[in-house]
XYZ file of C-alpha atoms in Angstrom:
563
model
C 25.456 63.281 -122.558
C 24.437 60.240 -120.491
C 24.282 60.106 -116.663
C 25.959 57.476 -114.459
C 23.799 54.624 -113.206
C 22.564 54.803 -109.619
C 24.440 52.214 -107.586
C 23.128 50.488 -104.445
C 25.550 52.502 -102.303
C 23.756 55.621 -103.432
C 20.443 54.509 -101.928
C 19.287 55.756 -98.511
C 20.561 53.208 -96.045
C 19.870 52.455 -92.347
C 22.563 52.890 -89.713
C 24.266 49.725 -88.554
C 22.745 47.484 -85.896
C 25.820 48.183 -83.776
C 25.046 51.902 -83.707
C 21.444 51.166 -82.758
C 22.475 48.767 -80.005
C 24.899 51.352 -78.622
C 22.148 53.978 -78.649
C 19.818 51.674 -76.719
C 22.397 50.732 -74.079
C 23.424 54.365 -73.562
C 19.795 55.489 -73.259
C 19.183 52.783 -70.641
C 22.308 53.905 -68.777
C 21.010 57.473 -68.720
C 17.642 56.255 -67.450
C 19.230 54.269 -64.612
C 21.691 57.016 -63.706
C 19.000 59.683 -63.494
C 16.732 57.280 -61.576
C 19.558 56.689 -59.090
C 19.929 60.442 -58.673
C 16.180 60.806 -58.074
C 16.290 57.976 -55.526
C 19.121 59.730 -53.727
C 17.001 62.876 -53.533
C 13.916 60.987 -52.316
C 14.011 57.411 -50.923
C 17.021 55.211 -51.600
C 14.971 52.009 -51.661
C 12.838 53.413 -54.505
C 15.685 53.019 -57.018
C 14.216 50.909 -59.850
C 17.350 48.762 -60.131
C 17.202 47.930 -56.429
C 13.441 47.431 -56.554
C 13.730 45.041 -59.498
C 16.574 43.248 -57.719
C 14.529 42.830 -54.536
C 11.578 41.595 -56.573
C 13.881 39.124 -58.308
C 15.036 37.832 -54.913
C 11.419 37.388 -53.818
C 10.264 35.691 -57.029
C 13.281 33.512 -57.798
C 12.468 29.796 -57.412
C 14.007 28.227 -54.338
C 16.353 25.845 -56.235
C 17.836 28.834 -58.060
C 18.351 30.675 -54.752
C 20.021 27.630 -53.256
C 22.313 27.411 -56.281
C 23.202 31.105 -55.994
C 24.004 30.837 -52.289
C 26.077 27.684 -52.714
C 27.902 29.053 -55.774
C 28.444 32.714 -54.903
C 28.195 32.618 -51.096
C 28.129 36.089 -49.547
C 28.572 37.562 -53.056
C 25.185 36.275 -54.202
C 23.681 39.783 -54.191
C 26.496 41.177 -56.338
C 25.986 38.295 -58.745
C 22.261 39.047 -58.868
C 22.798 42.734 -59.616
C 25.370 41.889 -62.284
C 22.912 39.471 -63.876
C 20.143 42.075 -63.851
C 22.410 44.658 -65.493
C 23.456 42.175 -68.188
C 19.802 41.389 -68.968
C 18.935 45.096 -69.008
C 21.826 45.821 -71.355
C 20.737 43.073 -73.759
C 17.130 44.301 -73.734
C 18.298 47.890 -74.199
C 20.422 46.887 -77.188
C 17.384 45.318 -78.845
C 15.369 48.471 -78.130
C 18.069 50.584 -79.769
C 18.187 48.406 -82.894
C 14.399 48.749 -83.235
C 14.471 52.481 -82.527
C 16.810 53.370 -85.405
C 14.292 51.745 -87.736
C 11.232 53.178 -86.040
C 11.554 55.410 -83.009
C 8.095 54.507 -81.720
C 9.169 50.895 -81.260
C 12.130 51.950 -79.163
C 10.012 54.227 -77.002
C 7.511 51.415 -76.520
C 10.310 49.154 -75.324
C 11.443 51.868 -72.925
C 7.877 52.068 -71.620
C 8.043 48.333 -70.866
C 11.229 49.034 -68.896
C 9.397 51.713 -66.916
C 6.395 49.505 -66.210
C 8.621 46.760 -64.814
C 10.380 49.284 -62.591
C 7.091 50.773 -61.389
C 5.611 47.360 -60.624
C 8.720 46.332 -58.685
C 8.862 49.601 -56.722
C 5.173 49.715 -55.812
C 5.081 46.087 -54.642
C 7.854 46.538 -52.065
C 6.514 46.054 -48.518
C 7.505 49.584 -47.514
C 6.416 51.297 -50.757
C 4.737 54.714 -50.771
C 3.389 56.723 -53.739
C 6.741 58.530 -53.831
C 8.420 55.290 -54.952
C 7.233 55.987 -58.524
C 9.247 59.204 -58.849
C 12.717 57.754 -59.659
C 11.321 55.367 -62.270
C 9.242 58.033 -64.003
C 12.042 60.596 -63.987
C 14.519 58.000 -65.231
C 12.148 56.877 -67.995
C 11.682 60.476 -69.188
C 15.443 61.020 -69.265
C 15.913 57.715 -71.093
C 13.290 58.655 -73.704
C 14.991 61.985 -74.363
C 18.399 60.330 -74.617
C 17.099 57.598 -76.924
C 15.526 60.169 -79.258
C 18.724 62.201 -79.527
C 20.927 59.144 -79.938
C 18.705 57.627 -82.609
C 18.732 60.850 -84.609
C 22.513 60.950 -84.401
C 22.752 57.273 -85.351
C 20.550 57.798 -88.387
C 23.033 60.390 -89.628
C 25.567 57.586 -89.918
C 23.354 56.023 -92.576
C 23.183 59.092 -94.874
C 24.269 58.254 -98.445
C 27.475 59.639 -99.949
C 27.008 62.693 -102.116
C 27.324 61.021 -105.514
C 25.415 62.030 -108.691
C 21.816 60.874 -108.366
C 18.675 60.932 -110.430
C 16.950 64.279 -110.577
C 20.079 66.415 -110.886
C 20.151 68.908 -113.714
C 22.369 67.954 -116.715
C 25.709 69.624 -117.095
C 25.738 71.997 -120.125
C 29.062 72.089 -121.898
C 29.986 75.336 -123.532
C 33.097 76.516 -125.344
C 35.894 75.954 -124.826
C 34.732 72.626 -123.302
C 33.057 71.476 -126.510
C 35.044 69.901 -129.351
C 36.053 72.339 -132.102
C 33.447 71.105 -134.574
C 30.617 71.537 -132.131
C 31.849 74.950 -131.051
C 31.987 76.142 -134.651
C 28.321 75.535 -135.169
C 28.696 72.967 -137.939
C 25.319 71.224 -137.896
C 26.661 68.417 -140.041
C 29.315 67.521 -137.500
C 28.661 64.403 -135.481
C 27.178 64.968 -132.033
C 29.575 64.135 -129.229
C 28.354 62.616 -125.979
C 30.149 62.167 -122.673
C 29.600 59.830 -119.783
C 30.841 60.901 -116.361
C 32.258 58.002 -114.392
C 33.074 58.240 -110.690
C 36.721 58.296 -109.837
C 37.479 55.014 -108.061
C 40.174 56.754 -106.047
C 37.747 59.405 -104.795
C 36.131 58.268 -101.469
C 33.461 60.911 -101.800
C 32.375 63.312 -99.117
C 33.641 62.497 -95.613
C 31.261 60.882 -93.112
C 33.171 62.404 -90.208
C 30.560 65.090 -89.331
C 27.890 62.398 -88.788
C 30.259 60.225 -86.787
C 31.339 63.219 -84.746
C 27.734 64.046 -83.947
C 27.018 60.463 -82.842
C 30.181 60.291 -80.749
C 29.440 63.652 -79.129
C 25.876 62.641 -78.292
C 27.111 59.306 -76.960
C 29.720 61.036 -74.818
C 27.091 63.333 -73.325
C 24.962 60.286 -72.544
C 27.871 58.559 -70.807
C 28.644 61.645 -68.735
C 24.987 62.085 -67.779
C 24.614 58.448 -66.767
C 27.827 58.428 -64.727
C 27.095 61.747 -63.046
C 23.585 60.661 -62.078
C 24.776 57.348 -60.682
C 27.698 58.815 -58.739
C 25.806 61.800 -57.329
C 22.866 59.561 -56.469
C 25.163 57.160 -54.665
C 26.768 60.029 -52.760
C 23.341 61.322 -51.710
C 22.328 57.856 -50.546
C 25.504 57.356 -48.520
C 25.015 60.733 -46.870
C 21.967 59.202 -45.242
C 24.170 56.685 -43.427
C 24.188 56.351 -39.675
C 27.942 56.209 -39.052
C 27.879 59.314 -36.885
C 24.918 58.022 -34.887
C 26.688 54.688 -34.298
C 29.895 56.391 -33.195
C 28.049 58.654 -30.765
C 26.269 55.840 -28.918
C 27.273 55.031 -25.376
C 25.804 51.962 -23.719
C 25.088 51.625 -20.001
C 26.775 48.951 -17.962
C 24.896 45.654 -18.379
C 22.665 44.557 -15.525
C 23.815 40.993 -16.252
C 27.392 40.822 -17.563
C 28.690 37.956 -19.656
C 30.569 35.362 -17.641
C 34.347 35.627 -17.859
C 35.914 33.353 -20.439
C 37.451 30.355 -18.699
C 41.097 29.446 -19.340
C 41.505 27.281 -22.425
C 38.606 28.742 -24.398
C 40.908 29.281 -27.371
C 43.252 26.445 -28.375
C 45.450 28.842 -30.390
C 45.967 26.485 -33.323
C 46.857 28.288 -36.591
C 43.916 28.144 -38.994
C 41.374 27.319 -36.274
C 38.413 29.699 -35.959
C 38.801 31.954 -32.939
C 36.285 31.573 -30.130
C 34.964 35.093 -30.759
C 34.324 35.917 -34.406
C 35.384 39.509 -35.243
C 32.560 41.713 -36.500
C 34.273 42.187 -39.867
C 34.487 38.401 -40.351
C 31.016 37.510 -39.111
C 28.892 35.971 -41.841
C 26.119 37.995 -43.423
C 23.112 36.360 -45.074
C 19.966 38.425 -45.724
C 17.735 39.614 -48.564
C 18.725 43.306 -48.483
C 20.390 44.647 -51.639
C 20.710 48.049 -49.990
C 21.506 47.989 -46.284
C 18.830 49.856 -44.301
C 20.243 52.951 -42.606
C 18.010 53.416 -39.566
C 18.526 56.431 -37.317
C 18.196 55.336 -33.676
C 16.551 58.690 -32.939
C 13.568 57.676 -35.083
C 13.603 53.906 -34.461
C 10.608 52.368 -32.739
C 9.536 48.817 -31.962
C 5.860 47.956 -31.890
C 4.608 44.786 -30.164
C 0.980 44.004 -30.987
C -1.416 41.313 -32.181
C -2.663 38.659 -29.756
C -1.785 40.717 -26.676
C -3.688 42.393 -23.879
C -1.791 45.637 -24.313
C 0.193 47.019 -27.226
C 3.763 48.100 -26.473
C 5.750 50.759 -28.342
C 9.426 51.200 -27.526
C 11.908 53.894 -28.608
C 15.654 53.324 -28.755
C 16.273 55.508 -25.701
C 13.670 53.510 -23.789
C 15.350 50.299 -24.916
C 18.704 51.448 -23.521
C 17.072 52.315 -20.192
C 15.911 48.735 -19.722
C 18.151 46.246 -17.855
C 20.660 45.015 -20.432
C 21.992 41.465 -20.626
C 25.354 40.459 -22.055
C 26.021 36.943 -23.304
C 28.082 34.864 -25.734
C 25.820 33.310 -28.381
C 26.645 31.451 -31.593
C 24.454 32.169 -34.630
C 24.020 29.724 -37.497
C 22.391 30.236 -40.899
C 20.082 27.494 -42.141
C 21.681 27.740 -45.593
C 25.030 26.658 -44.166
C 26.160 23.423 -45.849
C 27.870 20.733 -43.815
C 31.248 22.178 -42.844
C 30.262 25.567 -44.262
C 31.174 29.134 -43.225
C 27.793 30.551 -42.148
C 28.257 30.242 -38.409
C 29.871 32.669 -35.969
C 30.140 33.443 -32.262
C 29.917 36.896 -30.669
C 29.311 38.665 -27.381
C 25.897 40.331 -27.611
C 24.357 43.079 -25.494
C 20.619 43.620 -25.384
C 17.370 43.699 -23.462
C 15.505 40.558 -22.500
C 13.050 39.774 -25.274
C 11.013 37.627 -22.904
C 10.478 40.591 -20.552
C 9.289 42.759 -23.448
C 6.834 40.131 -24.650
C 5.501 39.507 -21.141
C 4.951 43.253 -20.804
C 2.499 42.972 -23.715
C 0.719 40.000 -22.027
C 0.226 37.472 -24.853
C -3.195 35.885 -25.157
C -3.816 32.182 -24.811
C -3.288 30.311 -28.077
C -0.508 32.567 -29.391
C 2.561 30.584 -30.426
C 4.536 32.763 -32.866
C 6.312 36.109 -32.902
C 6.110 37.413 -36.460
C 9.007 39.869 -36.566
C 9.280 42.448 -39.352
C 12.380 44.313 -40.488
C 12.350 47.919 -41.628
C 12.756 46.635 -45.209
C 9.725 44.336 -44.955
C 11.500 41.007 -44.328
C 9.711 38.765 -41.824
C 10.795 35.922 -39.542
C 8.679 33.690 -37.324
C 9.993 32.805 -33.859
C 8.334 30.267 -31.534
C 6.868 32.174 -28.586
C 7.522 29.353 -26.139
C 11.241 29.273 -27.000
C 11.564 32.982 -26.244
C 9.833 32.532 -22.880
C 11.605 29.337 -21.731
C 14.423 31.088 -19.865
C 17.226 31.204 -22.441
C 18.900 34.544 -23.198
C 16.639 35.611 -26.049
C 17.711 39.202 -26.650
C 16.744 42.353 -28.492
C 20.381 43.289 -29.075
C 22.013 46.682 -29.570
C 25.735 45.807 -29.459
C 28.075 43.132 -30.784
C 31.527 42.395 -29.398
C 31.571 45.619 -27.411
C 30.504 47.900 -30.275
C 27.194 49.206 -31.586
C 25.727 46.730 -34.026
C 27.292 47.139 -37.480
C 24.735 48.276 -40.058
C 25.050 44.975 -41.928
C 24.245 43.131 -38.715
C 21.057 45.009 -37.897
C 21.814 48.429 -36.392
C 20.194 49.800 -34.328
C 18.463 46.642 -33.017
C 18.116 42.984 -33.958
C 16.890 39.786 -32.367
C 19.180 36.991 -31.172
C 17.647 33.757 -29.875
C 20.014 30.893 -28.974
C 19.298 27.474 -30.450
C 17.321 28.523 -33.546
C 18.545 29.053 -37.086
C 18.818 32.717 -37.987
C 15.888 32.843 -40.382
C 13.470 32.124 -37.505
C 15.255 33.963 -34.714
C 17.632 36.746 -35.731
C 15.549 39.401 -37.499
C 17.772 42.391 -38.288
C 16.597 46.037 -38.285
C 13.498 44.809 -36.447
C 10.707 47.362 -35.999
C 7.572 45.265 -35.506
C 6.663 42.130 -33.542
C 3.203 40.672 -34.013
C 2.136 38.044 -31.491
C 0.204 35.531 -33.565
C 0.031 31.836 -34.501
C 1.950 29.670 -36.967
C -1.365 28.604 -38.472
C -2.430 32.137 -39.360
C 0.832 33.821 -40.398
C 3.731 32.605 -42.541
C 7.060 34.420 -42.492
C 9.211 35.189 -45.556
C 11.120 31.893 -45.832
C 8.196 29.774 -44.643
C 6.221 30.903 -47.697
C 9.110 29.642 -49.817
C 9.138 26.097 -48.530
C 11.371 26.293 -45.454
C 10.209 24.941 -42.093
C 8.327 27.327 -39.823
C 10.213 26.067 -36.797
C 13.923 25.318 -37.113
C 16.039 24.345 -34.098
C 19.745 24.233 -34.913
C 21.099 20.761 -35.588
C 24.087 19.396 -33.686
C 26.982 19.948 -36.088
C 30.746 20.284 -36.402
C 33.342 21.583 -38.848
C 36.962 20.756 -39.669
C 39.097 23.909 -39.975
C 42.579 22.338 -39.852
C 44.016 21.002 -42.072
C 42.337 22.852 -44.923
C 40.679 20.863 -47.672
C 43.009 19.405 -50.297
C 46.036 20.570 -48.297
C 49.417 18.897 -48.581
C 51.080 18.413 -45.212
C 54.281 16.803 -43.927
C 54.154 13.375 -42.245
C 54.162 13.011 -38.493
C 52.194 14.549 -35.659
C 49.760 17.163 -36.946
C 46.650 18.709 -35.359
C 43.188 18.080 -36.760
C 40.992 20.825 -35.324
C 37.697 22.624 -35.771
C 34.565 23.875 -34.045
C 31.350 22.179 -32.995
C 27.995 23.619 -31.949
C 24.748 22.496 -30.333
C 23.247 25.765 -29.097
C 21.265 25.592 -25.874
C 22.180 21.918 -25.505
C 25.959 22.092 -25.298
C 28.744 20.115 -26.980
C 29.738 17.081 -24.908
C 32.164 15.290 -27.250
C 33.798 15.412 -30.679
C 35.285 12.412 -32.482
C 37.527 12.175 -35.529
C 38.297 9.288 -37.862
C 40.713 8.733 -40.732
C 39.745 6.818 -43.892
C 36.525 5.611 -42.200
C 38.503 3.827 -39.485
C 37.663 3.806 -35.776
C 36.500 7.029 -34.139
C 39.054 8.841 -31.981
C 38.138 11.167 -29.099
C 39.135 14.816 -29.622
C 40.221 17.256 -26.935
C 37.636 19.970 -26.179
C 38.275 23.617 -25.355
C 36.526 25.274 -22.421
C 33.320 27.282 -22.959
C 31.469 29.847 -20.811
C 28.001 28.335 -21.407
C 25.949 26.021 -23.638
C 24.938 28.646 -26.211
C 28.342 28.923 -27.935
C 30.369 26.810 -30.283
C 33.317 24.839 -28.913
C 36.791 24.353 -30.310
C 38.201 20.830 -30.529
C 41.505 19.234 -31.578
C 42.988 15.778 -32.132
C 46.643 14.925 -32.708
C 47.075 12.749 -35.782
C 50.154 10.722 -36.650
C 49.920 11.415 -40.394
C 51.370 8.843 -42.795
C 52.223 9.434 -46.486
C 49.346 9.182 -48.924
C 45.910 10.703 -49.517
C 43.521 10.496 -46.581
C 39.908 11.387 -45.738
C 39.269 13.027 -42.366
C 35.767 13.090 -40.851
C 34.306 14.419 -37.599
C 31.115 14.095 -35.578
C 29.689 15.746 -32.465
C 27.668 14.474 -29.522
C 25.647 17.050 -27.590
C 24.827 17.119 -23.886
C 21.470 15.399 -24.470
C 23.316 12.338 -25.792
C 22.413 12.881 -29.441
C 25.256 12.185 -31.906
C 25.528 14.024 -35.200
C 23.997 11.920 -37.950
C 25.825 10.537 -40.967
C 22.666 10.896 -43.076
C 23.368 13.583 -45.639
C 20.766 16.295 -46.238
C 20.841 19.605 -48.058
C 19.974 22.838 -46.197
C 16.312 23.046 -47.321
C 13.958 22.867 -45.546
C 15.455 22.904 -42.035
C 19.256 22.654 -42.179
C 21.974 20.418 -43.626
C 23.233 17.244 -42.001
C 26.036 14.707 -42.439
C 29.642 14.343 -41.369
C 32.053 17.153 -42.235
C 35.046 15.830 -44.136
C 38.254 16.997 -45.721
C 40.750 15.272 -48.005
C 44.473 15.835 -47.393
C 47.673 14.599 -48.940
C 50.596 13.679 -46.716
C 53.820 13.909 -48.655
C 56.621 11.416 -48.343
C 59.495 12.227 -45.978
């Protein structure tokens, strides 16, 4: 009797690369989910995903940041996190493919993951030794999950149970033997048989191995999801919604002036004079909004001062409070962009607080630090020159929203936000521009950045199609702490036409404007420019936001249809 040949399908074979990649991605998901849970139980900012994201923000080259802001706008942080997760998934897939061939390689790749997370967590400005816990716990969970998943994946590569070398021969006995052989006739020819596999027989089922892999994968998915969701719930429980709702502010010692008639031109599509809190732009570096309890908040003023000042939130509210309308502008705002808004702020005089500390001669900068480690540098002289520079606690009659700096932030009229509007501020060091560089200054932006005289066209919207005839062209203009004196509009680079200006309560707010246009059929280019109260007229020279703000005429193209 002869045996069947051993075919290649009978050899021990590795599981597919797809199974390995799935194992790696699921193990990484478990690691991140468990790490999120550990961060929720300890310090939310110690989450390795958030730490890596914050490190990415800090280390990303400025041109890439500018591209992200211009492309994704206020969704730039979501785009960053999505990009990080895509990269992690790709790296995890490679780790899984290596692990099904040699588990040690996969575990080594996971260790690289952990080292990156540890480095990112420990280099955060507010890091403590406890920041390592979520990464280490997540890495341990990921290693366990990877080991189990790889073992299950290897089962998918087990050979089918076909005849193989080393099996004992089958002995045929009567009545299976031919009659001559059974009768013992030694002279009869010897019969031999070859067993061939039945082509219609698929062999033993691989379902048990697949079931084991699917079950292990399902457990990994559940573990990852449960860790992430519970961790998120624990983090959100630390929020300060109740503390915000319970706050009651005293009557301001200096109330905002009443809005004069005609502050709002009431033109559909035109930005309202007061920007609602929910619509106010948000630009910062925080992936996770700091949740600061006012009961534990403190502000420290130190450095080049005669006496150090420490202020609690209750002490802040007992100081004389000032209320004023102030327009904020982000330096990353392109010409005609959305990163500008006007609100009624309530806060204590920042100048009075700084004078209480008695700055030393030679000091020219306030290096302000947020609870998350972000820094901004504000010119000391600007704060002390008499404008309403405030340490604010309320916005449009409500406690500061968390995304806008609750419980306290700085607001200084006339300066771009990155040098004047530090949110979640907890530390002010009186120093010099020569000796200390704030966050954006170390990344190529100007240390001092007064807001440029600018304007924006809100109506008609860009690329709109409008009917012929009289139609309003309207927008807003700003020149904080100088005041808007005039706005002009032109069509197709023709002569400039004077626009009508809305009333304003003071020089620190934006100003609505409108011009009635007799629109004729065709495609037209509308442009605007502003002149401030010092006599300076907005320049036509185009510049990008870096390093100290964009410039140029705002413009919009519209099509006027035929009657």
